[in-house]
mmCIF file of C-alpha atoms in Angstrom:
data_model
loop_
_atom_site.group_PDB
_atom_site.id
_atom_site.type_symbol
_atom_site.label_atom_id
_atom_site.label_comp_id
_atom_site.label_asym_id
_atom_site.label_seq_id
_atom_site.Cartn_x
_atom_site.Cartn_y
_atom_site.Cartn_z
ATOM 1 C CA UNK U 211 120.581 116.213 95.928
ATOM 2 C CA UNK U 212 122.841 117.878 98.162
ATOM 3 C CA UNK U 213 125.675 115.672 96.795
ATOM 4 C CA UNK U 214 124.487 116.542 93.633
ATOM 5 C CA UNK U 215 124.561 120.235 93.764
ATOM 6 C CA UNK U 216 128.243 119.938 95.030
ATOM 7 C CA UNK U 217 129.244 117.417 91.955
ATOM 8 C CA UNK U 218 127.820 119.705 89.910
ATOM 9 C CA UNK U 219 130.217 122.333 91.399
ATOM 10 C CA UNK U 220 127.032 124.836 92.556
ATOM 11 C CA UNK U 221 128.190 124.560 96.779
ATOM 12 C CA UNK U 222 131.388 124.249 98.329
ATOM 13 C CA UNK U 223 133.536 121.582 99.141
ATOM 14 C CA UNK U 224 132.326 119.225 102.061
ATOM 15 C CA UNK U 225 129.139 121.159 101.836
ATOM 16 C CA UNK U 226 126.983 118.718 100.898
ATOM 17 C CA UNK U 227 128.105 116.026 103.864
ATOM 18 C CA UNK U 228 128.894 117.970 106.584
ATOM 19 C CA UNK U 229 126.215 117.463 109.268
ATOM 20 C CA UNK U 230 124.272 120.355 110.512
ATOM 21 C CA UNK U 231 124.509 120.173 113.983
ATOM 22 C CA UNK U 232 128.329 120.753 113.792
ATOM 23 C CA UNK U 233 130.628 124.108 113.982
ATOM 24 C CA UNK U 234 132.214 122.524 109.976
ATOM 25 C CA UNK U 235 128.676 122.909 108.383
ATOM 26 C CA UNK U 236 128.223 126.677 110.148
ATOM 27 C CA UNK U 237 132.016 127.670 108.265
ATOM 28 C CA UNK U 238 130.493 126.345 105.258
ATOM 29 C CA UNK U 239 127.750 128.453 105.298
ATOM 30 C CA UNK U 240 129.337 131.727 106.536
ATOM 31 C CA UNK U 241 132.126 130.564 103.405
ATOM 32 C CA UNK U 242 129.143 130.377 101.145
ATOM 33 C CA UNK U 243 127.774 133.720 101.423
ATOM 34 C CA UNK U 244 131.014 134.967 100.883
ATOM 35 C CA UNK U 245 131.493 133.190 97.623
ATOM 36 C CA UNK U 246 127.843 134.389 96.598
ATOM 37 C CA UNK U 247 129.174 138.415 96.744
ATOM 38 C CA UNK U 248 132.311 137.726 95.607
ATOM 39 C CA UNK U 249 130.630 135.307 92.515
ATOM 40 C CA UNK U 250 127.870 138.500 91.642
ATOM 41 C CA UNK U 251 130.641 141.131 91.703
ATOM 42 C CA UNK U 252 132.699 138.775 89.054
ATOM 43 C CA UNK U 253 129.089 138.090 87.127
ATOM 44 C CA UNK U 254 129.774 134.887 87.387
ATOM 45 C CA UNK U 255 126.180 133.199 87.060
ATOM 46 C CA UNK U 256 125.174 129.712 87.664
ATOM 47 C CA UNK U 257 124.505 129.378 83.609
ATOM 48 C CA UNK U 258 128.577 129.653 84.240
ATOM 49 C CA UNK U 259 129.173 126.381 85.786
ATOM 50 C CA UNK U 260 126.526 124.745 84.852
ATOM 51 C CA UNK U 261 127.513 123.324 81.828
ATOM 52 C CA UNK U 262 126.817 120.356 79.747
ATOM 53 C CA UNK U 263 129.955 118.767 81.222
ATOM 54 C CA UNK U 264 129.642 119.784 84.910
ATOM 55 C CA UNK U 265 125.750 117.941 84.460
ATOM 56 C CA UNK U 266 127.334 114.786 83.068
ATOM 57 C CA UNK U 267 130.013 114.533 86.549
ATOM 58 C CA UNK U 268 126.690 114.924 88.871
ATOM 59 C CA UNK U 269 125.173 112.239 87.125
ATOM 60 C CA UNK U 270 128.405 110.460 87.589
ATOM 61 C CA UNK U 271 128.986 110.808 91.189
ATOM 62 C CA UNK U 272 124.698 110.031 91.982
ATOM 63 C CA UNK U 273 125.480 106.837 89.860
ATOM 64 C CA UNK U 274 128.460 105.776 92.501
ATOM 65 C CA UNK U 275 126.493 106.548 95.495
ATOM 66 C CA UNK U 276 124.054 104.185 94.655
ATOM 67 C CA UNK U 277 121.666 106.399 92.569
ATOM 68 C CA UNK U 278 118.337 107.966 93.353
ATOM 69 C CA UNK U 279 115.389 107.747 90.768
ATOM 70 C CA UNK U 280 114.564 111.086 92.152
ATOM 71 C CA UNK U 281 117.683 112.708 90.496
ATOM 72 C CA UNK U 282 116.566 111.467 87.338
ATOM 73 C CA UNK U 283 113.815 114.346 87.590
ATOM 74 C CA UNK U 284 115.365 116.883 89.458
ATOM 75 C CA UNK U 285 119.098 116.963 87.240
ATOM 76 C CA UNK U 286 117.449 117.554 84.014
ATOM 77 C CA UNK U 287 114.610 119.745 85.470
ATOM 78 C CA UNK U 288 117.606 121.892 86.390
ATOM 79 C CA UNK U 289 119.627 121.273 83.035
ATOM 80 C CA UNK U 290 116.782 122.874 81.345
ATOM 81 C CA UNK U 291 116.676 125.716 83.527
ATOM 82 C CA UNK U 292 120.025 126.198 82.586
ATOM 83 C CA UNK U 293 119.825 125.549 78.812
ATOM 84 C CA UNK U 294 121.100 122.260 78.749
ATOM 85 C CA UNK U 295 119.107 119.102 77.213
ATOM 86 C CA UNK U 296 119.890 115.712 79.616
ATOM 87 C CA UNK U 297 118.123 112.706 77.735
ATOM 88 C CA UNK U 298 117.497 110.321 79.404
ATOM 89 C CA UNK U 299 120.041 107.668 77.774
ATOM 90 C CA UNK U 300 122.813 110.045 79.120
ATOM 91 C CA UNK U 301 121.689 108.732 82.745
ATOM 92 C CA UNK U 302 121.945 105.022 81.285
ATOM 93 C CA UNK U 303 125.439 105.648 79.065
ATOM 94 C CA UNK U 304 126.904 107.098 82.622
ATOM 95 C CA UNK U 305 125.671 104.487 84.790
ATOM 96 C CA UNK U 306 127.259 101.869 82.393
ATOM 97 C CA UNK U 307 130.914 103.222 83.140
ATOM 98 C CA UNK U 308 130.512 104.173 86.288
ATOM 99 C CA UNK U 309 131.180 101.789 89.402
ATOM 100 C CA UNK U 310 128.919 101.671 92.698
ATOM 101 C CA UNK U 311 131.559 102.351 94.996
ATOM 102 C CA UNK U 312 129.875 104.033 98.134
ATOM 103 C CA UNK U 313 126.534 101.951 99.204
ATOM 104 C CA UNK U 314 124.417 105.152 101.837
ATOM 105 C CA UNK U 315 121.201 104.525 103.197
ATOM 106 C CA UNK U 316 118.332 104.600 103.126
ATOM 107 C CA UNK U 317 118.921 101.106 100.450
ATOM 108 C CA UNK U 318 122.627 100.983 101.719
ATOM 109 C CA UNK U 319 124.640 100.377 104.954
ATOM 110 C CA UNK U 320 126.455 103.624 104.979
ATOM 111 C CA UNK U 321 125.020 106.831 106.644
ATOM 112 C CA UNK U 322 126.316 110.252 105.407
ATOM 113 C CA UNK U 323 128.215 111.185 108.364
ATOM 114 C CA UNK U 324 130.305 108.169 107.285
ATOM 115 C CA UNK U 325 130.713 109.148 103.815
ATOM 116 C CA UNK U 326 131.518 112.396 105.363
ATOM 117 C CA UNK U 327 133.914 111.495 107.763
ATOM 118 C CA UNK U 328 135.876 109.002 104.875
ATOM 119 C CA UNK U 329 136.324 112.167 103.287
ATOM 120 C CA UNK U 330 132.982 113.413 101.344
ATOM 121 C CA UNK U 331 132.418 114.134 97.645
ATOM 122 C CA UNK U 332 135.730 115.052 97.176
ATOM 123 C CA UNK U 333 136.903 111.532 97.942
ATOM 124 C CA UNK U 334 134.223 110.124 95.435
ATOM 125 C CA UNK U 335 135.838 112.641 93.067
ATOM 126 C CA UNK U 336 139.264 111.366 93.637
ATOM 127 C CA UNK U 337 137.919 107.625 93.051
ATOM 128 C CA UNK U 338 135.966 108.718 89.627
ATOM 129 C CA UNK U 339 138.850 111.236 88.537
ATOM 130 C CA UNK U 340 139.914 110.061 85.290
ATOM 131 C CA UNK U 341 136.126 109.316 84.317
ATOM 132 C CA UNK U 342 135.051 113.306 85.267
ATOM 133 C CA UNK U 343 135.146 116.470 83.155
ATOM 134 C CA UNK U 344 137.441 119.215 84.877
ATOM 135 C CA UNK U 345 134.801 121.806 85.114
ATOM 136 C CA UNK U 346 134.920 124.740 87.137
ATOM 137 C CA UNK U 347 132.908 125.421 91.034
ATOM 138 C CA UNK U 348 131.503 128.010 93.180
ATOM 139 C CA UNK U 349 135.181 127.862 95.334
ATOM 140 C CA UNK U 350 137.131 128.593 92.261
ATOM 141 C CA UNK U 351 138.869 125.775 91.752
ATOM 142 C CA UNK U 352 138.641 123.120 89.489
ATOM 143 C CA UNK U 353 136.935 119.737 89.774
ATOM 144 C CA UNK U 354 140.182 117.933 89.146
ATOM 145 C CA UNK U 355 142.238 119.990 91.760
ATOM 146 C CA UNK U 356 139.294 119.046 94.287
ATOM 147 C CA UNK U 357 139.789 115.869 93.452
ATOM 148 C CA UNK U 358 143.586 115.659 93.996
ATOM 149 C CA UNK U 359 143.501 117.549 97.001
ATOM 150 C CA UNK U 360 140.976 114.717 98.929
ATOM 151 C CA UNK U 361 141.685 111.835 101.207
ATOM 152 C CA UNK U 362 140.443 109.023 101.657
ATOM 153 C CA UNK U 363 140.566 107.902 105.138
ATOM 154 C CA UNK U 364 138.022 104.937 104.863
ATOM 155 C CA UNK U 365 137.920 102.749 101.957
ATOM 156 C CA UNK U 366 135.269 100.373 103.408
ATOM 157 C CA UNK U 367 132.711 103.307 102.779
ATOM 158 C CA UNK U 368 134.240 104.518 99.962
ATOM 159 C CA UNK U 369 135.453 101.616 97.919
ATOM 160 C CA UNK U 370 138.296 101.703 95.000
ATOM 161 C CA UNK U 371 137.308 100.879 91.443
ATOM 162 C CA UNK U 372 138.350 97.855 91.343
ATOM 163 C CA UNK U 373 136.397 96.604 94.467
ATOM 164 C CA UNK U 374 133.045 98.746 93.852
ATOM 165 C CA UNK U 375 129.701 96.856 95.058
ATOM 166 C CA UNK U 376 128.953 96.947 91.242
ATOM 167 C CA UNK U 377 130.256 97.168 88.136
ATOM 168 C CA UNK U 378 127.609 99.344 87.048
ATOM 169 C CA UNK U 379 125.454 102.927 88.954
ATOM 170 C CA UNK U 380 123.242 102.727 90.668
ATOM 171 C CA UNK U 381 120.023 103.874 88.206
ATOM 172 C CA UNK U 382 119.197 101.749 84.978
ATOM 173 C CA UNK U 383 117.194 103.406 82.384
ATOM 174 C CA UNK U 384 114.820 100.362 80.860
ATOM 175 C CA UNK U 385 112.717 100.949 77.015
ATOM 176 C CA UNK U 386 110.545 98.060 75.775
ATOM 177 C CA UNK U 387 106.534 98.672 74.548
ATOM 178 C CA UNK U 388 105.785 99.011 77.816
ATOM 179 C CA UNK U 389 107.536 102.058 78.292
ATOM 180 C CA UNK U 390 108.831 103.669 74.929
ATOM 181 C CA UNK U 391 110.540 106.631 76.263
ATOM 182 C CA UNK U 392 111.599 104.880 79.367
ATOM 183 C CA UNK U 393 111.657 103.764 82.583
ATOM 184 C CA UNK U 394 113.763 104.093 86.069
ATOM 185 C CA UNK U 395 114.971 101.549 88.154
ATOM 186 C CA UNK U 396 117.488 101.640 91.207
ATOM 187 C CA UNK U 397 119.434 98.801 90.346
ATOM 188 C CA UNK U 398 122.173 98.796 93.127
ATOM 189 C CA UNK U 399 118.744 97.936 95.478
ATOM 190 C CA UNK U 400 117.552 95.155 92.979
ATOM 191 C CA UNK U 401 118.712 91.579 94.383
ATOM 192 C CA UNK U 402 120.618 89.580 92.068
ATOM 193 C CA UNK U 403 117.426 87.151 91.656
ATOM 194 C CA UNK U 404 115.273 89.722 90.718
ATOM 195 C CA UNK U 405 117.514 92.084 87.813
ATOM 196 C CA UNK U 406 115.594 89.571 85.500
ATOM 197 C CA UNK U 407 111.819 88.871 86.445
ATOM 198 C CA UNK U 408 108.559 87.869 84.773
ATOM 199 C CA UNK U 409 104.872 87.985 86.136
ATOM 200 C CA UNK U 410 101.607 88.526 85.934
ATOM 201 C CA UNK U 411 100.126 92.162 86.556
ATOM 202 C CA UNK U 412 98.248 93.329 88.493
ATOM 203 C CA UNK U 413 96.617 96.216 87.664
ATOM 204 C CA UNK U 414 95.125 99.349 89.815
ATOM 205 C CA UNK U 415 94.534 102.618 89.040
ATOM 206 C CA UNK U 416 95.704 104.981 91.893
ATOM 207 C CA UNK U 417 98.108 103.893 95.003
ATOM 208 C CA UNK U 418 95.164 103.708 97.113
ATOM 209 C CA UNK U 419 93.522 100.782 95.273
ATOM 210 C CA UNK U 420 96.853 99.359 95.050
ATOM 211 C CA UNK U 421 97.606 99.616 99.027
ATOM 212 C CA UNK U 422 94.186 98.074 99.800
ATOM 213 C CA UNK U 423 95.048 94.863 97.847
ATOM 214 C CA UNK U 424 98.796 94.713 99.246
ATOM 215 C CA UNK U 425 97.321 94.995 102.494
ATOM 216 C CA UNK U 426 94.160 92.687 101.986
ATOM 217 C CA UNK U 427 96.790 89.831 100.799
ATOM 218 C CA UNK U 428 95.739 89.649 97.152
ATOM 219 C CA UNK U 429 99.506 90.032 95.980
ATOM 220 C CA UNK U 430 101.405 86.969 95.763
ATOM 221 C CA UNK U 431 105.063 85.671 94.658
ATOM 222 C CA UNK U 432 105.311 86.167 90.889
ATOM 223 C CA UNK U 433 103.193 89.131 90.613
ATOM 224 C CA UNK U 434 103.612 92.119 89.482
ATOM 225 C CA UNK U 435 101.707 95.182 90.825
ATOM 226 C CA UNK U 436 101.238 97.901 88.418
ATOM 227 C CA UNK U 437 99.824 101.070 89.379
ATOM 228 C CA UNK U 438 99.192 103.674 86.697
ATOM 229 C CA UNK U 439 97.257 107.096 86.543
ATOM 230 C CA UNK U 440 100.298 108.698 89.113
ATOM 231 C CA UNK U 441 102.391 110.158 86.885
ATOM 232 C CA UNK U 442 103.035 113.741 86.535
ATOM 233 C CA UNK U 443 99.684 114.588 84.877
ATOM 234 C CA UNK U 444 97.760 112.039 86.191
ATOM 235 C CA UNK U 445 98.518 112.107 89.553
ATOM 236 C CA UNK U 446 98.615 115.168 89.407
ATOM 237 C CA UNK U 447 102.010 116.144 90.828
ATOM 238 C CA UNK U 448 103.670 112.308 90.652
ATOM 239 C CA UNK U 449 103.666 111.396 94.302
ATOM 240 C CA UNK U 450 105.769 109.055 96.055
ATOM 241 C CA UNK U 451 105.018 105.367 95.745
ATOM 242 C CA UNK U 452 106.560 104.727 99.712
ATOM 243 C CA UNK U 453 103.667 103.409 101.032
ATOM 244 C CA UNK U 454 103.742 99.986 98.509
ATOM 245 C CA UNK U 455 107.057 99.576 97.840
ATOM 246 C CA UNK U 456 107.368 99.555 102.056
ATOM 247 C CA UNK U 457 104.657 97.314 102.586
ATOM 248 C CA UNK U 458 105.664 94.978 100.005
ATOM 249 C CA UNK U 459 109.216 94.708 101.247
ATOM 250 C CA UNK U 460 107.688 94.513 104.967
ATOM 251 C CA UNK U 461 105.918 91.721 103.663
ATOM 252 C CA UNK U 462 108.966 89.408 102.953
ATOM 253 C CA UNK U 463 108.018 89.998 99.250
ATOM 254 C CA UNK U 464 110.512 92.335 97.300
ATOM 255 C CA UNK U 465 112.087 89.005 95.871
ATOM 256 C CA UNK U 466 109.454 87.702 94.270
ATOM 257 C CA UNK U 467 107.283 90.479 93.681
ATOM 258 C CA UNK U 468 107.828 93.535 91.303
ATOM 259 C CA UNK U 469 106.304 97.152 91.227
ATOM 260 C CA UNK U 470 105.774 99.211 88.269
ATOM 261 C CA UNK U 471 104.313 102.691 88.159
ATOM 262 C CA UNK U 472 104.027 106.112 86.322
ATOM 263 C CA UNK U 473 104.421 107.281 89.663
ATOM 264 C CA UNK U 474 107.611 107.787 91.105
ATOM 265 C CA UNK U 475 109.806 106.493 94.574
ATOM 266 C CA UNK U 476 111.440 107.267 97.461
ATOM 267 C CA UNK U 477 115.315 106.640 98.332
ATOM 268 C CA UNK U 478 114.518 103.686 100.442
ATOM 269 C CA UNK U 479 113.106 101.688 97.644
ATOM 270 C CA UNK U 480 114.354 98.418 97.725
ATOM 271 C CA UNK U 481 113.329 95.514 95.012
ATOM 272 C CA UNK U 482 112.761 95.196 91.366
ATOM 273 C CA UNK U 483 110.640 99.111 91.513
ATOM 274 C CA UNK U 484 110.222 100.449 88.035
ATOM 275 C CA UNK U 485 108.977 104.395 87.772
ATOM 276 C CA UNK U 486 108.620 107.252 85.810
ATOM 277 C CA UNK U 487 107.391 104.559 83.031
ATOM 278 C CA UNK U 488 106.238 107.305 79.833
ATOM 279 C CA UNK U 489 104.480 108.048 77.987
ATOM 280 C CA UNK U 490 102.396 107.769 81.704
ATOM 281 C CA UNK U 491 99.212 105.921 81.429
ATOM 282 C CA UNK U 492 97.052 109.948 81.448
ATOM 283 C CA UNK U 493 98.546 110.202 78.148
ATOM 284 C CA UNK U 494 97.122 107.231 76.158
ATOM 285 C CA UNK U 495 100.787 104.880 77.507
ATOM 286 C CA UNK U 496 100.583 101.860 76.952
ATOM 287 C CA UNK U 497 100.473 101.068 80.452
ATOM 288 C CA UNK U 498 96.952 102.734 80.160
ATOM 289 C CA UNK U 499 95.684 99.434 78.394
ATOM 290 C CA UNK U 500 97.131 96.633 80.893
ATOM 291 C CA UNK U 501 94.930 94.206 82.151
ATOM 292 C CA UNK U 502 94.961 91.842 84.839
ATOM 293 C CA UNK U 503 97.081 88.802 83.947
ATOM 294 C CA UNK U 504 98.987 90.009 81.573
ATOM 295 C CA UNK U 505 102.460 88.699 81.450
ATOM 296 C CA UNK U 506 105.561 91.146 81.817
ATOM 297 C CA UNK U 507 109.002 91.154 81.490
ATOM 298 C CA UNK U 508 111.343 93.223 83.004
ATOM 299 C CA UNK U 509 115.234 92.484 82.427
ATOM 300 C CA UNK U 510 117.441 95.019 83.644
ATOM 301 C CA UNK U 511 120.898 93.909 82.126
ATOM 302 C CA UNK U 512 119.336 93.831 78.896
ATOM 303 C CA UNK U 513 117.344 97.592 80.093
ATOM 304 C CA UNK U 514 114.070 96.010 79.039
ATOM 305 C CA UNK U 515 110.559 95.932 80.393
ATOM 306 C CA UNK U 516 108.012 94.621 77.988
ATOM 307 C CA UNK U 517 104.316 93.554 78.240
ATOM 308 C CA UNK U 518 104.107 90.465 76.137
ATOM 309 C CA UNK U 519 101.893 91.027 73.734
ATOM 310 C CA UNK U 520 101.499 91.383 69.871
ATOM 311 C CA UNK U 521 101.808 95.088 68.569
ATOM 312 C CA UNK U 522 98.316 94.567 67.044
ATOM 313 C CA UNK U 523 96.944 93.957 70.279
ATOM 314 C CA UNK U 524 98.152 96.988 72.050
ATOM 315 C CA UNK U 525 97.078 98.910 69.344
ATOM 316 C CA UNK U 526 93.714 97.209 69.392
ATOM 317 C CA UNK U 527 93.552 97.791 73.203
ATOM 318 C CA UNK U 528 94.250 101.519 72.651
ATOM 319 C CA UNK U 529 92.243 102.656 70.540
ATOM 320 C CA UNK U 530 89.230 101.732 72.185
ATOM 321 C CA UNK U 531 90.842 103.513 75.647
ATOM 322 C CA UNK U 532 89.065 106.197 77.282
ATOM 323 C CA UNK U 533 91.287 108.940 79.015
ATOM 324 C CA UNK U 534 89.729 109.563 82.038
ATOM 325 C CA UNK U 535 88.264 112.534 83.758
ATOM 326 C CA UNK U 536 91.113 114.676 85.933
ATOM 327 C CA UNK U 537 90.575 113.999 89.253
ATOM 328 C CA UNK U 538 91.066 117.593 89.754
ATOM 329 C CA UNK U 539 89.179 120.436 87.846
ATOM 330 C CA UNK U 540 90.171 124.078 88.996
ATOM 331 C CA UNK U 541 93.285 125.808 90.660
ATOM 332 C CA UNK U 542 97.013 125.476 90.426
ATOM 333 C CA UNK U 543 96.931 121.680 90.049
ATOM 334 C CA UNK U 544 94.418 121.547 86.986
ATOM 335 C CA UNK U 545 96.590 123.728 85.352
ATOM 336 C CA UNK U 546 99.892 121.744 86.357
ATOM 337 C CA UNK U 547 98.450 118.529 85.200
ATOM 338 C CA UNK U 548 97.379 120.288 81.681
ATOM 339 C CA UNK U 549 101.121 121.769 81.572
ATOM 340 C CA UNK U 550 103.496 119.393 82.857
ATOM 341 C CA UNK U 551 105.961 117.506 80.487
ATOM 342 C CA UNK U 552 106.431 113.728 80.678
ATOM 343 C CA UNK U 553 108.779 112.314 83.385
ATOM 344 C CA UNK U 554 111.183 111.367 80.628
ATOM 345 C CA UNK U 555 112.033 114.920 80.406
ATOM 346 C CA UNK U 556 112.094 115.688 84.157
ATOM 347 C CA UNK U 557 108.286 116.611 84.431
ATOM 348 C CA UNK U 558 109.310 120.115 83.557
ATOM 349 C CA UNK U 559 106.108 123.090 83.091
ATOM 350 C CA UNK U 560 105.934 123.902 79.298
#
């Protein structure tokens, strides 16, 4: 997020890379509350920069990093803040003309010390500078004029256009009647073999019950483990689905086994890891009415994940569905979980 906020032109240059434990990152700061007096005396306000167009580079420069599905919450949780409406199909029209060209861990190779040290956001701006908007920053200066002012000292961490890991971000927004208002998937950590998969599901209704199965060996090649009731209002709070994705990948199995959740991931997910599917299963999804053995099909190319079965029969499964009890009654997550927004809208409070 950090590379993020500085695409988005909210820190200054090199902020976002610079490691903490060196004299660069203590100018930056000391730079930074500078900026902030000099920014409040001008009224300049955040509302300022961030603009429709300064969102849409952000997006840009997570897509050539490699992507997190986090940012896919947290970009238009912000956008709101600030007025601005980020569907979700803006993620997937961005990632579609905008090349993978610097591949960071925790799913990469790269660590951010070396992205720093090629020459940090500004370098990625340089390589994506006829695809940005030439919005204005925090520093004053314009995006473009960052841009043009970069090195690049190593292109083997930052890579040109024309060589990028892929064609394509690193984040692929999937629809099908599994997921009518979408899904996320990290792509740029999906193997070749696996951007088109089908399976079996199966099904569990918290990450608990699914860990105890991963870990008793009752998931094999070809299936497809689907845990619901983890999204924002189920969960409550849409916690991190680490623990399976890990174990499944520890397991020798991210190639022939995929994971699909309401829930959401960390950075280091690797393997065919669909989240964020919404309507989430506490809302009467259709991912509420999965059973086991259920065939699925997920094909990322095509942005597709699909439970195949007749429209009649999902509707038949859902209207004898039973939402079920919050699993908790009284404080500030009851009321969360009654006020939360779907995921597809960056699991904002109404």
């Amino acid at each position: 997020m950090a590379c993020v906020t500085e695409a988005l032109g909210m820190s200054l240059s090199y902020c976002a890379t610079a490691l903490s434990v060196e004299a660069e990152k203590r100018r930056i700061s000391f730079e930074s509350g500078r900026r902030i007096v000099e920014l409040v005396k001008k009224n300049i306000v955040p509302r300022k920069i961030m603009k429709r167009q300064a969102f849409e580079n952000a997006i840009r420069v997570d897509m050539a990093l490699g992507g997190s599905t986090n940012t896919v919450l947290h970009i238009p949780a912000i956008a709101h803040d600030a007025g601005v409406r980020l569907p979700l199909d803006v993620f997937d029209e961005l990632s579609k003309t905008t090349p993978h060209i610097a591949d960071m861990l925790p799913a990469g190779e790269h660590y951010l010390e070396d992205l720093h040290h090629a020459g940090g956001i500004p370098a990625v701006l340089k390589r994506l500078r006829d695809r940005i908007n030439n919005t204005m920053t925090v520093s004053g200066m314009r995006i473009h004029r960052i841009a043009d002012m970069a090195s690049i000292s190593d292109e083997t961490v930052i890579k040109a256009v024309e060589k990028a890991y892929h064609k394509e971000g690193g984040i692929a927004i999937l629809r099908g009647n599994l997921a009518p208002d979408g899904a996320v998937v990290k792509q740029s950590a999906v193997s070749r073999k696996m951007m088109k998969f089908e399976g079996k599901a199966k099904v569990f209704d918290s990450e608990d019950e699914g860990m105890r199965a991963i870990l008793d060996g009752r998931i094999s090649a070809g299936d497809i483990v689907v845990i619901r009731y983890e999204g924002p209002k189920g969960g409550p709070g849409m916690r991190e689905m680490l623990a399976p994705t890990a174990t499944i990948a520890g397991m020798g199995l991210s190639d022939s086994v995929a994971l699909i959740t309401d829930g959401r991931f960390s950075g280091g997910t690797r393997g065919p890891c669909i989240g964020h599917v919404s309507p989430e299963a506490m809302e009467g999804g259709p991912m509420a009415v999965l059973e086991d053995g259920d065939r699925i099909r997920i094909d990322i190319p095509k942005r597709l994940i699909e439970v195949l079965l007749s429209d009649e029969e999902i509707e038949r499964r859902l209207k004898t569905w039973k939402k079920p009890l919050p699993k908790i009654k009284k404080g500030y997550l009851s009321r969360y979980a009654r006020n939360v927004s779907s995921a597809a809208f960056g699991a904002i409070m109404k």
